[in-house]
Amino acid sequence: MELSKNYIPAEVENKWSSVWKSKKYFNSKPDNRTPFTVVIPPPNVTGVLHMGHTLNETVQDILIRRARMSGFNACWVPGSDHASIATEAKVVQMLKDKGIDKGKLSREEFLKYAFEWKEKYGGIIYNQIERLGCSVDWERVSFTMDDHYYKAVIKTFIDLFNKGLIYRGARMINWDPAAKTALSDEEVEHKDVQGTLYYVKYLLKEDPSKYVVVATSRPETIMGDVAVCVNPNDERYVFLKGKQLIVPLVNRVVPVIFDDYIDISFGTGALKVTPAHDINDYNLGIKHNLQVIDTLNEDGSLSEAAQVFVGLDRFVAREKVVVQLKQEGLLTKEETYSTRLGYSQRSGVVVEPRISTQWFLKMQELAEPALKSVVDGDIQIHPGDKFLATYRHWLENVKDWCISRQLWWGQQIPAWYDEQGNVFVATTEQEAKRQKLKKEGENTDDESTLDHLALSVKLTQDQDVLDTWFSSWLWPIEVFNGISQPNNEAFKYYYPTSVLVTGQDIIFFWVARMVMAGMEYENEIPFKDVYFTGMVRDKQGRKMSKSLGNSPDLLNLIDTYGADAVRFGIMISSPAGNDLLFDEASLEQGRNFNNKLWNALKLLKMWEAKIEAATTSEAENNFAVKWFENRLEQVKKEAEQLHGQFRLSEGLKSIYSLVWDDFCSWYLEWIKPAFGQNIDKTIYEKTIFFFEELLQLLHPYMPFITEEIYHLLREQLDDLCIKQFSPVQPFDQTVLTHGDLLKNIVTNIRDVRNKNNVKPKESIQLYIQTENRNVFHIFQSILKKQINAESIDFVEESVNGTVIVTIEKDKFFIALNQQIDTEALKSGLLNDLEYQKNFLQNVLKKLNNERFVQNAKPEIVAIERKKQLDAEARIKTIEDSLSDL
């Protein structure tokens, strides 16, 4: 077949996706092999994959493909998360666009629309995952609202409630006025902002001509004030003992209380106390037995309790309050100050502290084994030096988790209330009714009798749903039905999973909680390794987001560059754990790499028609073949080590250099037959073998093009995606050193030719002054061809009328058959001499540093000493050359 000029990704990707799927290569069932299990961090069904997902999914596919090619039973479970707050907001907006008010729908009607949304966007996400080349097991797709998953979450809630770890109570929580739901502490993102302090007069009841100035950043909450607090050690306010003040705007009479909590130096040293709208005020209120006045509605507007500006949004009300305070002469001044505000990670609005009755999970008892498993090294975090401390700090300071959400989309809390407010936690309403009957003294165990009596019992189910993370913390367990069907065959085989790949931003939300669930329900860690990817940012360093419009569409990128180029581009610039600046130029580099591979294929197919049988054993001993054979094994070992250390970007760079530089730029040139001549059959077959090995090494990173070229090279009995890696063989460092020397000589002599405008077709003569002639005899024929030399001779003395090149202790005299510019030659040698001396100085600086020599690994010190000797040898050779000149 005739090969296209350039590689065309679309045709190849569609073909191999279909082949792999039809042959069920990525489907996994328990067998006698060692499992390698990965569960995909389930993307939210609120839209499409962004570049952060692309990085995450690519990393997982590299790991899973390499495991599959290394003899493991690789199982990668795909799925998605129902994302209660974000998805409900999207569905509500979609209904608004259709003219439908959520408030006029029943819960069941709303859920029908939500599941339609899930089907649409879940399908888009799965299509993106497939287009990217991810080798997931499509027969194991999970969703956090699947029936079995829903039951598992409910079962877990009931179990933890019965253990006394889940409780219900009124607490100060984080409230999202846009989503109209509670948030956990971890769902609040704090940002440094410039705020305004308003200095307000609170008049003394006994003598309105006197007043206390209170500084507040939230004047819209003044109407909820129930006291003013000062420090008992503040001499300015001793006169206020036993006094009362009048709250502006609403004229409420409130006491002055004294507490050493107050910072004398902040503001005026006097604090307005609003227990309903600040956690510290709330704690003061409990301590001093103060009333609570909630002046905000759930949407952030002022409630009837505010008395003034009722119904206005909190920030609109703030402006109105400030205006009225000025009109009444109660505002003394305004000043800007730096503060931190909490924002909802879900809706982006400023979070309100609010007293609310919610469900909470006690975390301390669950946190201890989760912390121990990481500190003891049962779970390895990569890169550990960056994230281990973060993980540890959160677990050592963990707070109870608010797990209820005021939404409809999610697992409805399995709690029922009677008319007296008593709560009954059960799987079904019928079971809850039985609990009530037994609590009231009904002692029969006969279910039919209980069910008959239950007909007259009236219960109401809790309207709230559980936090999304309360379902996803069971992900590694329940994707294998570990909660709903304990100890089933698949769960026992695949759990614990092998590695979790996720973003650093959900280390608290998800990673730590999954460890807690694993230890609580299986007394076993859920994964052995956690690999944290960095954040994907744009060229300006901004986190990619839909609101900024700086995240490219993944499918458009795949259509433009091809899936392999997208995978290459994001991995080549993605050091472990560090943020990466996304630039489409790296995708262009990936596309160029595709074409480099394609051109290598075309060259070999061209040689295929010009093969001749080997007539001597010289082919087997050909230096180029020996050198590349050893270089290949060296990189295979390197890639294996980097893969084991989760340094995947460095692994790709190593393979990329091997393919582009060593194979295409050097090896193929070294074995290339002269014009019009045939290629030796043994060398050709060896080259095909090398190319297959390179394709296999590269396959986990770039699956489509490698599979395609593998089958175009020659007829294959297997597919590359399941071809097993052969064990890494020892390599000969001496051969590699000789190869580096050859490359160095060719590069230097070509540089001389270019600088002196010697055309490629014009030949030169080369004279070599060396103490190691045997080394040069090994690759002399290749060297002669590569530099277009008429002859290569060995000499004992300098050769006049030549350009001198020094490499290590060796000198190369190049006769260009033209006039030599000795001044330019001398200038070049002097520049090289200066460079080498500076280099040597830097090396000696290291070696003279006692701390470096004592603390560095011996092999690192040995490398530096070798650099010293090499530099000293080069300097002597250059100085000799200058002397000869």
PDB file of N, CA, C and O in Angstrom, residues 639-691:
ATOM      1  N   ALA A 639      13.360   3.906  31.519  1.00  0.00           N
ATOM      2  CA  ALA A 639      11.905   4.103  31.473  1.00  0.00           C
ATOM      3  C   ALA A 639      11.211   3.292  32.558  1.00  0.00           C
ATOM      4  O   ALA A 639      10.252   3.754  33.186  1.00  0.00           O
ATOM      5  N   GLU A 640      11.691   2.090  32.768  1.00  0.00           N
ATOM      6  CA  GLU A 640      11.124   1.214  33.803  1.00  0.00           C
ATOM      7  C   GLU A 640      11.287   1.842  35.185  1.00  0.00           C
ATOM      8  O   GLU A 640      10.362   1.842  36.004  1.00  0.00           O
ATOM      9  N   GLN A 641      12.468   2.389  35.444  1.00  0.00           N
ATOM     10  CA  GLN A 641      12.725   3.026  36.740  1.00  0.00           C
ATOM     11  C   GLN A 641      11.884   4.283  36.913  1.00  0.00           C
ATOM     12  O   GLN A 641      11.283   4.505  37.977  1.00  0.00           O
ATOM     13  N   LEU A 642      11.813   5.117  35.885  1.00  0.00           N
ATOM     14  CA  LEU A 642      11.038   6.351  35.956  1.00  0.00           C
ATOM     15  C   LEU A 642       9.554   6.049  36.120  1.00  0.00           C
ATOM     16  O   LEU A 642       8.842   6.735  36.862  1.00  0.00           O
ATOM     17  N   HIS A 643       9.088   5.019  35.437  1.00  0.00           N
ATOM     18  CA  HIS A 643       7.691   4.611  35.549  1.00  0.00           C
ATOM     19  C   HIS A 643       7.394   4.196  36.995  1.00  0.00           C
ATOM     20  O   HIS A 643       6.359   4.576  37.565  1.00  0.00           O
ATOM     21  N   GLY A 644       8.293   3.416  37.587  1.00  0.00           N
ATOM     22  CA  GLY A 644       8.114   2.965  38.965  1.00  0.00           C
ATOM     23  C   GLY A 644       8.108   4.109  39.961  1.00  0.00           C
ATOM     24  O   GLY A 644       7.504   4.011  41.031  1.00  0.00           O
ATOM     25  N   GLN A 645       8.758   5.222  39.594  1.00  0.00           N
ATOM     26  CA  GLN A 645       8.814   6.403  40.460  1.00  0.00           C
ATOM     27  C   GLN A 645       7.723   7.420  40.094  1.00  0.00           C
ATOM     28  O   GLN A 645       7.689   8.516  40.648  1.00  0.00           O
ATOM     29  N   PHE A 646       6.842   7.062  39.154  1.00  0.00           N
ATOM     30  CA  PHE A 646       5.758   7.932  38.679  1.00  0.00           C
ATOM     31  C   PHE A 646       6.283   9.222  38.068  1.00  0.00           C
ATOM     32  O   PHE A 646       5.615  10.248  38.087  1.00  0.00           O
ATOM     33  N   ARG A 647       7.491   9.154  37.501  1.00  0.00           N
ATOM     34  CA  ARG A 647       8.062  10.308  36.788  1.00  0.00           C
ATOM     35  C   ARG A 647       7.805  10.095  35.291  1.00  0.00           C
ATOM     36  O   ARG A 647       8.708   9.885  34.495  1.00  0.00           O
ATOM     37  N   LEU A 648       6.512  10.147  34.945  1.00  0.00           N
ATOM     38  CA  LEU A 648       6.094   9.751  33.600  1.00  0.00           C
ATOM     39  C   LEU A 648       6.519  10.745  32.532  1.00  0.00           C
ATOM     40  O   LEU A 648       6.817  10.358  31.402  1.00  0.00           O
ATOM     41  N   SER A 649       6.526  12.023  32.877  1.00  0.00           N
ATOM     42  CA  SER A 649       6.959  13.029  31.910  1.00  0.00           C
ATOM     43  C   SER A 649       8.429  12.818  31.542  1.00  0.00           C
ATOM     44  O   SER A 649       8.802  12.880  30.369  1.00  0.00           O
ATOM     45  N   GLU A 650       9.246  12.531  32.543  1.00  0.00           N
ATOM     46  CA  GLU A 650      10.665  12.281  32.282  1.00  0.00           C
ATOM     47  C   GLU A 650      10.840  10.998  31.474  1.00  0.00           C
ATOM     48  O   GLU A 650      11.727  10.907  30.619  1.00  0.00           O
ATOM     49  N   GLY A 651       9.985  10.016  31.742  1.00  0.00           N
ATOM     50  CA  GLY A 651      10.026   8.781  30.960  1.00  0.00           C
ATOM     51  C   GLY A 651       9.742   9.038  29.498  1.00  0.00           C
ATOM     52  O   GLY A 651      10.421   8.506  28.613  1.00  0.00           O
ATOM     53  N   LEU A 652       8.734   9.884  29.230  1.00  0.00           N
ATOM     54  CA  LEU A 652       8.404  10.215  27.843  1.00  0.00           C
ATOM     55  C   LEU A 652       9.550  10.968  27.175  1.00  0.00           C
ATOM     56  O   LEU A 652       9.888  10.697  26.013  1.00  0.00           O
ATOM     57  N   LYS A 653      10.155  11.889  27.891  1.00  0.00           N
ATOM     58  CA  LYS A 653      11.277  12.649  27.319  1.00  0.00           C
ATOM     59  C   LYS A 653      12.427  11.714  26.951  1.00  0.00           C
ATOM     60  O   LYS A 653      13.075  11.885  25.906  1.00  0.00           O
ATOM     61  N   SER A 654      12.677  10.720  27.787  1.00  0.00           N
ATOM     62  CA  SER A 654      13.751   9.763  27.531  1.00  0.00           C
ATOM     63  C   SER A 654      13.453   8.950  26.272  1.00  0.00           C
ATOM     64  O   SER A 654      14.322   8.756  25.409  1.00  0.00           O
ATOM     65  N   ILE A 655      12.207   8.485  26.141  1.00  0.00           N
ATOM     66  CA  ILE A 655      11.816   7.696  24.962  1.00  0.00           C
ATOM     67  C   ILE A 655      11.815   8.570  23.710  1.00  0.00           C
ATOM     68  O   ILE A 655      12.253   8.151  22.631  1.00  0.00           O
ATOM     69  N   TYR A 656      11.311   9.787  23.851  1.00  0.00           N
ATOM     70  CA  TYR A 656      11.263  10.736  22.731  1.00  0.00           C
ATOM     71  C   TYR A 656      12.664  10.968  22.169  1.00  0.00           C
ATOM     72  O   TYR A 656      12.879  10.931  20.947  1.00  0.00           O
ATOM     73  N   SER A 657      13.621  11.196  23.056  1.00  0.00           N
ATOM     74  CA  SER A 657      15.009  11.420  22.630  1.00  0.00           C
ATOM     75  C   SER A 657      15.575  10.174  21.955  1.00  0.00           C
ATOM     76  O   SER A 657      16.290  10.274  20.951  1.00  0.00           O
ATOM     77  N   LEU A 658      15.244   9.013  22.495  1.00  0.00           N
ATOM     78  CA  LEU A 658      15.718   7.759  21.902  1.00  0.00           C
ATOM     79  C   LEU A 658      15.204   7.601  20.478  1.00  0.00           C
ATOM     80  O   LEU A 658      15.952   7.191  19.578  1.00  0.00           O
ATOM     81  N   VAL A 659      13.930   7.921  20.284  1.00  0.00           N
ATOM     82  CA  VAL A 659      13.323   7.752  18.951  1.00  0.00           C
ATOM     83  C   VAL A 659      13.820   8.829  17.984  1.00  0.00           C
ATOM     84  O   VAL A 659      14.312   8.530  16.894  1.00  0.00           O
ATOM     85  N   TRP A 660      13.647  10.078  18.386  1.00  0.00           N
ATOM     86  CA  TRP A 660      13.927  11.191  17.470  1.00  0.00           C
ATOM     87  C   TRP A 660      15.430  11.310  17.183  1.00  0.00           C
ATOM     88  O   TRP A 660      15.851  11.379  16.029  1.00  0.00           O
ATOM     89  N   ASP A 661      16.223  11.350  18.251  1.00  0.00           N
ATOM     90  CA  ASP A 661      17.659  11.583  18.081  1.00  0.00           C
ATOM     91  C   ASP A 661      18.421  10.304  17.742  1.00  0.00           C
ATOM     92  O   ASP A 661      19.034  10.198  16.681  1.00  0.00           O
ATOM     93  N   ASP A 662      18.362   9.340  18.652  1.00  0.00           N
ATOM     94  CA  ASP A 662      19.214   8.163  18.504  1.00  0.00           C
ATOM     95  C   ASP A 662      18.804   7.274  17.334  1.00  0.00           C
ATOM     96  O   ASP A 662      19.659   6.816  16.570  1.00  0.00           O
ATOM     97  N   PHE A 663      17.505   7.039  17.195  1.00  0.00           N
ATOM     98  CA  PHE A 663      17.068   6.124  16.134  1.00  0.00           C
ATOM     99  C   PHE A 663      16.991   6.828  14.786  1.00  0.00           C
ATOM    100  O   PHE A 663      17.623   6.402  13.816  1.00  0.00           O
ATOM    101  N   CYS A 664      16.208   7.913  14.736  1.00  0.00           N
ATOM    102  CA  CYS A 664      15.981   8.565  13.441  1.00  0.00           C
ATOM    103  C   CYS A 664      17.187   9.382  12.952  1.00  0.00           C
ATOM    104  O   CYS A 664      17.586   9.276  11.789  1.00  0.00           O
ATOM    105  N   SER A 665      17.751  10.189  13.852  1.00  0.00           N
ATOM    106  CA  SER A 665      18.815  11.101  13.413  1.00  0.00           C
ATOM    107  C   SER A 665      20.177  10.431  13.303  1.00  0.00           C
ATOM    108  O   SER A 665      20.996  10.836  12.487  1.00  0.00           O
ATOM    109  N   TRP A 666      20.430   9.424  14.132  1.00  0.00           N
ATOM    110  CA  TRP A 666      21.750   8.796  14.113  1.00  0.00           C
ATOM    111  C   TRP A 666      21.730   7.388  13.526  1.00  0.00           C
ATOM    112  O   TRP A 666      22.356   7.125  12.509  1.00  0.00           O
ATOM    113  N   TYR A 667      21.000   6.499  14.167  1.00  0.00           N
ATOM    114  CA  TYR A 667      21.067   5.097  13.760  1.00  0.00           C
ATOM    115  C   TYR A 667      20.675   4.896  12.291  1.00  0.00           C
ATOM    116  O   TYR A 667      21.403   4.231  11.525  1.00  0.00           O
ATOM    117  N   LEU A 668      19.537   5.437  11.880  1.00  0.00           N
ATOM    118  CA  LEU A 668      19.098   5.234  10.492  1.00  0.00           C
ATOM    119  C   LEU A 668      20.091   5.835   9.495  1.00  0.00           C
ATOM    120  O   LEU A 668      20.271   5.316   8.390  1.00  0.00           O
ATOM    121  N   GLU A 669      20.735   6.931   9.901  1.00  0.00           N
ATOM    122  CA  GLU A 669      21.751   7.531   9.032  1.00  0.00           C
ATOM    123  C   GLU A 669      22.996   6.646   8.956  1.00  0.00           C
ATOM    124  O   GLU A 669      23.624   6.521   7.901  1.00  0.00           O
ATOM    125  N   TRP A 670      23.336   6.026  10.072  1.00  0.00           N
ATOM    126  CA  TRP A 670      24.538   5.201  10.106  1.00  0.00           C
ATOM    127  C   TRP A 670      24.394   3.940   9.255  1.00  0.00           C
ATOM    128  O   TRP A 670      25.360   3.451   8.681  1.00  0.00           O
ATOM    129  N   ILE A 671      23.169   3.390   9.197  1.00  0.00           N
ATOM    130  CA  ILE A 671      22.973   2.137   8.442  1.00  0.00           C
ATOM    131  C   ILE A 671      22.467   2.390   7.025  1.00  0.00           C
ATOM    132  O   ILE A 671      22.338   1.457   6.236  1.00  0.00           O
ATOM    133  N   LYS A 672      22.187   3.636   6.725  1.00  0.00           N
ATOM    134  CA  LYS A 672      21.615   3.978   5.418  1.00  0.00           C
ATOM    135  C   LYS A 672      22.560   3.557   4.288  1.00  0.00           C
ATOM    136  O   LYS A 672      23.734   3.916   4.283  1.00  0.00           O
ATOM    137  N   PRO A 673      22.079   2.755   3.328  1.00  0.00           N
ATOM    138  CA  PRO A 673      22.956   2.325   2.229  1.00  0.00           C
ATOM    139  C   PRO A 673      23.298   3.501   1.312  1.00  0.00           C
ATOM    140  O   PRO A 673      22.543   4.479   1.232  1.00  0.00           O
ATOM    141  N   ALA A 674      24.420   3.391   0.668  1.00  0.00           N
ATOM    142  CA  ALA A 674      24.827   4.430  -0.284  1.00  0.00           C
ATOM    143  C   ALA A 674      23.815   4.505  -1.420  1.00  0.00           C
ATOM    144  O   ALA A 674      23.067   3.558  -1.690  1.00  0.00           O
ATOM    145  N   PHE A 675      23.820   5.634  -2.117  1.00  0.00           N
ATOM    146  CA  PHE A 675      22.845   5.866  -3.185  1.00  0.00           C
ATOM    147  C   PHE A 675      22.896   4.738  -4.215  1.00  0.00           C
ATOM    148  O   PHE A 675      23.967   4.393  -4.718  1.00  0.00           O
ATOM    149  N   GLY A 676      21.718   4.166  -4.481  1.00  0.00           N
ATOM    150  CA  GLY A 676      21.630   3.112  -5.490  1.00  0.00           C
ATOM    151  C   GLY A 676      21.984   1.727  -4.986  1.00  0.00           C
ATOM    152  O   GLY A 676      21.866   0.745  -5.732  1.00  0.00           O
ATOM    153  N   GLN A 677      22.401   1.612  -3.726  1.00  0.00           N
ATOM    154  CA  GLN A 677      22.784   0.298  -3.197  1.00  0.00           C
ATOM    155  C   GLN A 677      21.668  -0.283  -2.334  1.00  0.00           C
ATOM    156  O   GLN A 677      20.769   0.427  -1.874  1.00  0.00           O
ATOM    157  N   ASN A 678      21.751  -1.601  -2.129  1.00  0.00           N
ATOM    158  CA  ASN A 678      20.763  -2.308  -1.316  1.00  0.00           C
ATOM    159  C   ASN A 678      21.187  -2.329   0.144  1.00  0.00           C
ATOM    160  O   ASN A 678      22.348  -2.072   0.470  1.00  0.00           O
ATOM    161  N   ILE A 679      20.239  -2.672   1.010  1.00  0.00           N
ATOM    162  CA  ILE A 679      20.550  -2.768   2.428  1.00  0.00           C
ATOM    163  C   ILE A 679      20.708  -4.228   2.819  1.00  0.00           C
ATOM    164  O   ILE A 679      20.000  -5.108   2.310  1.00  0.00           O
ATOM    165  N   ASP A 680      21.625  -4.471   3.709  1.00  0.00           N
ATOM    166  CA  ASP A 680      21.888  -5.828   4.181  1.00  0.00           C
ATOM    167  C   ASP A 680      20.642  -6.370   4.899  1.00  0.00           C
ATOM    168  O   ASP A 680      20.042  -5.689   5.729  1.00  0.00           O
ATOM    169  N   LYS A 681      20.249  -7.582   4.561  1.00  0.00           N
ATOM    170  CA  LYS A 681      19.023  -8.184   5.094  1.00  0.00           C
ATOM    171  C   LYS A 681      19.057  -8.277   6.621  1.00  0.00           C
ATOM    172  O   LYS A 681      18.067  -7.974   7.300  1.00  0.00           O
ATOM    173  N   THR A 682      20.203  -8.703   7.169  1.00  0.00           N
ATOM    174  CA  THR A 682      20.307  -8.865   8.626  1.00  0.00           C
ATOM    175  C   THR A 682      20.136  -7.531   9.327  1.00  0.00           C
ATOM    176  O   THR A 682      19.431  -7.423  10.337  1.00  0.00           O
ATOM    177  N   ILE A 683      20.782  -6.509   8.768  1.00  0.00           N
ATOM    178  CA  ILE A 683      20.651  -5.184   9.373  1.00  0.00           C
ATOM    179  C   ILE A 683      19.213  -4.682   9.247  1.00  0.00           C
ATOM    180  O   ILE A 683      18.659  -4.110  10.196  1.00  0.00           O
ATOM    181  N   TYR A 684      18.595  -4.902   8.112  1.00  0.00           N
ATOM    182  CA  TYR A 684      17.212  -4.456   7.919  1.00  0.00           C
ATOM    183  C   TYR A 684      16.280  -5.116   8.933  1.00  0.00           C
ATOM    184  O   TYR A 684      15.457  -4.452   9.574  1.00  0.00           O
ATOM    185  N   GLU A 685      16.389  -6.421   9.083  1.00  0.00           N
ATOM    186  CA  GLU A 685      15.508  -7.149  10.018  1.00  0.00           C
ATOM    187  C   GLU A 685      15.757  -6.707  11.455  1.00  0.00           C
ATOM    188  O   GLU A 685      14.823  -6.614  12.252  1.00  0.00           O
ATOM    189  N   LYS A 686      17.024  -6.445  11.753  1.00  0.00           N
ATOM    190  CA  LYS A 686      17.337  -5.956  13.092  1.00  0.00           C
ATOM    191  C   LYS A 686      16.714  -4.579  13.304  1.00  0.00           C
ATOM    192  O   LYS A 686      16.196  -4.250  14.384  1.00  0.00           O
ATOM    193  N   THR A 687      16.718  -3.765  12.282  1.00  0.00           N
ATOM    194  CA  THR A 687      16.152  -2.417  12.369  1.00  0.00           C
ATOM    195  C   THR A 687      14.643  -2.473  12.560  1.00  0.00           C
ATOM    196  O   THR A 687      14.083  -1.697  13.343  1.00  0.00           O
ATOM    197  N   ILE A 688      13.985  -3.376  11.852  1.00  0.00           N
ATOM    198  CA  ILE A 688      12.548  -3.571  12.032  1.00  0.00           C
ATOM    199  C   ILE A 688      12.264  -3.973  13.483  1.00  0.00           C
ATOM    200  O   ILE A 688      11.338  -3.465  14.125  1.00  0.00           O
ATOM    201  N   PHE A 689      13.079  -4.874  13.997  1.00  0.00           N
ATOM    202  CA  PHE A 689      12.926  -5.304  15.391  1.00  0.00           C
ATOM    203  C   PHE A 689      13.092  -4.125  16.344  1.00  0.00           C
ATOM    204  O   PHE A 689      12.307  -3.947  17.282  1.00  0.00           O
ATOM    205  N   PHE A 690      14.103  -3.292  16.097  1.00  0.00           N
ATOM    206  CA  PHE A 690      14.325  -2.111  16.934  1.00  0.00           C
ATOM    207  C   PHE A 690      13.104  -1.194  16.903  1.00  0.00           C
ATOM    208  O   PHE A 690      12.663  -0.686  17.937  1.00  0.00           O
ATOM    209  N   PHE A 691      12.589  -0.975  15.703  1.00  0.00           N
ATOM    210  CA  PHE A 691      11.445  -0.072  15.559  1.00  0.00           C
ATOM    211  C   PHE A 691      10.240  -0.627  16.325  1.00  0.00           C
ATOM    212  O   PHE A 691       9.508   0.107  16.993  1.00  0.00           O
TER     213      PHE A 691
END
